[in-house]
Amino acid sequence: MHADRLAEAPELFDPEVLERVRGAAEMPGWRYVRAMRARPRLAESVGALFERHDVLALPTVPLTAPFLGQRATELDGGPVAVRAALLALTSMWNVVRFPALSVPAGTVHGLPVALQLVCRPGWEHLLFETAALGLARHGTPPAG
């Protein structure tokens, strides 16, 4: 998707995004095709959760907010790239094409934390209704 822009103007990319796009360019086509073939089965498995649940409530990220500019941290006793950690729990919903919404959920050690709400496609109104209920109970966080 970004091959032409990458070739013509790589300086337009944030360095971390540039690294990810270049890494994606190294992905063999057969692996991409295999992943696209597996997507429907994975979406079906995830969809089975919604036979029993209307909305899933899950952590948005597995850690508290990192410092600005922080690129590495420790998670479960081992080193991890901050960007990978920040995307670890949300990327799946893009892959299986299920709607997800992240909402403020308070603080841990003075740092903000969030909750992601997930539902089946076509039921997005439940995400907004559930988020509104939580904000009504716990107050709307300050803007900015």
mmCIF file of C-alpha atoms in Angstrom:
data_model
loop_
_atom_site.group_PDB
_atom_site.id
_atom_site.type_symbol
_atom_site.label_atom_id
_atom_site.label_comp_id
_atom_site.label_asym_id
_atom_site.label_seq_id
_atom_site.Cartn_x
_atom_site.Cartn_y
_atom_site.Cartn_z
ATOM 1 C CA MET A 1 0.000 0.000 0.000
ATOM 2 C CA HIS A 2 2.797 2.443 0.842
ATOM 3 C CA ALA A 3 5.469 1.152 -1.557
ATOM 4 C CA ASP A 4 5.371 4.120 -3.956
ATOM 5 C CA ARG A 5 5.416 6.758 -1.216
ATOM 6 C CA LEU A 6 8.148 4.840 0.610
ATOM 7 C CA ALA A 7 10.304 4.801 -2.518
ATOM 8 C CA GLU A 8 9.657 8.445 -3.405
ATOM 9 C CA ALA A 9 9.637 10.190 -0.015
ATOM 10 C CA PRO A 10 10.640 8.059 2.980
ATOM 11 C CA GLU A 11 11.327 11.253 4.952
ATOM 12 C CA LEU A 12 7.563 11.841 5.143
ATOM 13 C CA PHE A 13 7.215 8.873 7.500
ATOM 14 C CA ASP A 14 7.747 8.997 11.243
ATOM 15 C CA PRO A 15 10.900 6.940 11.908
ATOM 16 C CA GLU A 16 8.996 4.234 13.831
ATOM 17 C CA VAL A 17 6.303 4.027 11.154
ATOM 18 C CA LEU A 18 9.015 3.887 8.505
ATOM 19 C CA GLU A 19 10.597 0.952 10.329
ATOM 20 C CA ARG A 20 7.260 -0.891 10.458
ATOM 21 C CA VAL A 21 6.488 -0.231 6.770
ATOM 22 C CA ARG A 22 9.938 -1.403 5.725
ATOM 23 C CA GLY A 23 9.517 -4.506 7.876
ATOM 24 C CA ALA A 24 6.183 -5.213 6.211
ATOM 25 C CA ALA A 25 7.843 -4.923 2.801
ATOM 26 C CA GLU A 26 10.129 -7.793 3.816
ATOM 27 C CA MET A 27 7.143 -10.069 4.492
ATOM 28 C CA PRO A 28 7.016 -12.844 1.876
ATOM 29 C CA GLY A 29 3.858 -12.766 -0.212
ATOM 30 C CA TRP A 30 3.023 -16.385 0.657
ATOM 31 C CA ARG A 31 2.826 -15.498 4.373
ATOM 32 C CA TYR A 32 0.435 -12.643 3.627
ATOM 33 C CA VAL A 33 -1.757 -14.911 1.492
ATOM 34 C CA ARG A 34 -1.745 -17.564 4.225
ATOM 35 C CA ALA A 35 -2.762 -14.964 6.832
ATOM 36 C CA MET A 36 -5.598 -13.673 4.648
ATOM 37 C CA ARG A 37 -6.874 -17.224 4.195
ATOM 38 C CA ALA A 38 -6.812 -17.786 7.974
ATOM 39 C CA ARG A 39 -8.647 -14.514 8.725
ATOM 40 C CA PRO A 40 -12.203 -15.871 8.218
ATOM 41 C CA ARG A 41 -11.574 -18.829 10.544
ATOM 42 C CA LEU A 42 -10.159 -16.544 13.201
ATOM 43 C CA ALA A 43 -13.100 -14.137 12.828
ATOM 44 C CA GLU A 44 -15.502 -17.064 13.161
ATOM 45 C CA SER A 45 -13.786 -18.183 16.373
ATOM 46 C CA VAL A 46 -13.947 -14.680 17.798
ATOM 47 C CA GLY A 47 -17.552 -14.363 16.648
ATOM 48 C CA ALA A 48 -18.465 -17.391 18.747
ATOM 49 C CA LEU A 49 -17.781 -15.287 21.855
ATOM 50 C CA PHE A 50 -20.739 -13.111 20.898
ATOM 51 C CA GLU A 51 -23.123 -16.033 21.071
ATOM 52 C CA ARG A 52 -22.821 -15.602 24.867
ATOM 53 C CA HIS A 53 -21.736 -11.961 25.224
ATOM 54 C CA ASP A 54 -22.962 -8.710 23.705
ATOM 55 C CA VAL A 55 -19.842 -6.667 24.501
ATOM 56 C CA LEU A 56 -16.361 -7.695 25.611
ATOM 57 C CA ALA A 57 -14.534 -5.405 28.043
ATOM 58 C CA LEU A 58 -10.758 -5.824 27.899
ATOM 59 C CA PRO A 59 -7.640 -3.817 28.702
ATOM 60 C CA THR A 60 -6.623 -1.497 25.878
ATOM 61 C CA VAL A 61 -2.894 -1.879 26.583
ATOM 62 C CA PRO A 62 -0.931 -4.224 28.870
ATOM 63 C CA LEU A 63 0.967 -1.441 30.649
ATOM 64 C CA THR A 64 0.527 2.035 32.083
ATOM 65 C CA ALA A 65 1.357 5.029 29.931
ATOM 66 C CA PRO A 66 5.055 5.097 29.015
ATOM 67 C CA PHE A 67 7.142 8.247 29.247
ATOM 68 C CA LEU A 68 7.197 10.431 26.137
ATOM 69 C CA GLY A 69 9.951 9.168 23.873
ATOM 70 C CA GLN A 70 10.299 5.876 25.737
ATOM 71 C CA ARG A 71 10.956 3.121 23.185
ATOM 72 C CA ALA A 72 11.494 0.064 25.408
ATOM 73 C CA THR A 73 10.022 -1.228 28.642
ATOM 74 C CA GLU A 74 9.703 -4.414 30.617
ATOM 75 C CA LEU A 75 6.576 -6.553 30.485
ATOM 76 C CA ASP A 76 6.126 -9.874 32.295
ATOM 77 C CA GLY A 77 9.780 -9.825 33.301
ATOM 78 C CA GLY A 78 11.211 -9.330 29.827
ATOM 79 C CA PRO A 79 12.099 -6.472 27.492
ATOM 80 C CA VAL A 80 9.526 -5.311 24.950
ATOM 81 C CA ALA A 81 9.280 -2.454 22.458
ATOM 82 C CA VAL A 82 6.788 0.132 23.698
ATOM 83 C CA ARG A 83 5.049 0.401 20.312
ATOM 84 C CA ALA A 84 4.574 -3.380 20.142
ATOM 85 C CA ALA A 85 3.120 -3.392 23.643
ATOM 86 C CA LEU A 86 0.776 -0.496 22.855
ATOM 87 C CA LEU A 87 -0.594 -2.312 19.793
ATOM 88 C CA ALA A 88 -0.597 -5.838 21.222
ATOM 89 C CA LEU A 89 -4.177 -5.946 22.511
ATOM 90 C CA THR A 90 -5.895 -3.809 19.886
ATOM 91 C CA SER A 91 -4.477 -4.979 16.542
ATOM 92 C CA MET A 92 -6.418 -8.224 16.570
ATOM 93 C CA TRP A 93 -9.741 -6.434 16.214
ATOM 94 C CA ASN A 94 -8.534 -4.823 12.983
ATOM 95 C CA VAL A 95 -7.429 -8.209 11.671
ATOM 96 C CA VAL A 96 -10.781 -9.889 12.336
ATOM 97 C CA ARG A 97 -12.740 -6.707 11.486
ATOM 98 C CA PHE A 98 -14.620 -6.431 14.761
ATOM 99 C CA PRO A 99 -15.450 -2.943 16.044
ATOM 100 C CA ALA A 100 -13.633 -1.797 19.163
ATOM 101 C CA LEU A 101 -13.724 1.392 21.198
ATOM 102 C CA SER A 102 -11.272 2.493 23.865
ATOM 103 C CA VAL A 103 -12.556 4.514 26.826
ATOM 104 C CA PRO A 104 -10.853 6.060 29.854
ATOM 105 C CA ALA A 105 -11.022 3.775 32.887
ATOM 106 C CA GLY A 106 -9.223 5.703 35.606
ATOM 107 C CA THR A 107 -5.625 5.737 36.734
ATOM 108 C CA VAL A 108 -3.024 3.337 38.071
ATOM 109 C CA HIS A 109 -0.179 4.940 40.044
ATOM 110 C CA GLY A 110 -1.380 8.295 38.731
ATOM 111 C CA LEU A 111 -1.172 7.240 35.073
ATOM 112 C CA PRO A 112 -4.229 6.921 32.817
ATOM 113 C CA VAL A 113 -5.556 3.498 31.866
ATOM 114 C CA ALA A 114 -8.242 2.557 29.372
ATOM 115 C CA LEU A 115 -10.692 -0.200 28.653
ATOM 116 C CA GLN A 116 -11.509 -1.400 25.176
ATOM 117 C CA LEU A 117 -15.023 -2.483 24.350
ATOM 118 C CA VAL A 118 -15.530 -4.925 21.485
ATOM 119 C CA CYS A 119 -18.716 -6.131 19.785
ATOM 120 C CA ARG A 120 -19.792 -8.008 16.700
ATOM 121 C CA PRO A 121 -19.925 -6.087 13.408
ATOM 122 C CA GLY A 122 -23.150 -4.156 13.007
ATOM 123 C CA TRP A 123 -23.658 -3.745 16.755
ATOM 124 C CA GLU A 124 -21.513 -0.664 17.215
ATOM 125 C CA HIS A 125 -24.351 1.121 19.008
ATOM 126 C CA LEU A 126 -23.664 -1.201 21.963
ATOM 127 C CA LEU A 127 -20.108 0.084 22.220
ATOM 128 C CA PHE A 128 -21.281 3.673 22.449
ATOM 129 C CA GLU A 129 -24.135 2.847 24.830
ATOM 130 C CA THR A 130 -21.805 0.876 27.119
ATOM 131 C CA ALA A 131 -19.177 3.619 27.035
ATOM 132 C CA ALA A 132 -21.817 6.238 27.848
ATOM 133 C CA LEU A 133 -23.046 4.187 30.813
ATOM 134 C CA GLY A 134 -19.533 3.929 32.213
ATOM 135 C CA LEU A 135 -18.855 7.628 31.778
ATOM 136 C CA ALA A 136 -22.211 8.516 33.347
ATOM 137 C CA ARG A 137 -21.393 6.392 36.409
ATOM 138 C CA HIS A 138 -17.817 7.522 36.843
ATOM 139 C CA GLY A 139 -17.931 10.999 35.384
ATOM 140 C CA THR A 140 -16.708 12.339 32.114
ATOM 141 C CA PRO A 141 -12.937 12.759 32.107
ATOM 142 C CA PRO A 142 -11.639 16.301 31.627
ATOM 143 C CA ALA A 143 -11.060 17.340 28.020
ATOM 144 C CA GLY A 144 -7.506 17.732 26.766
#
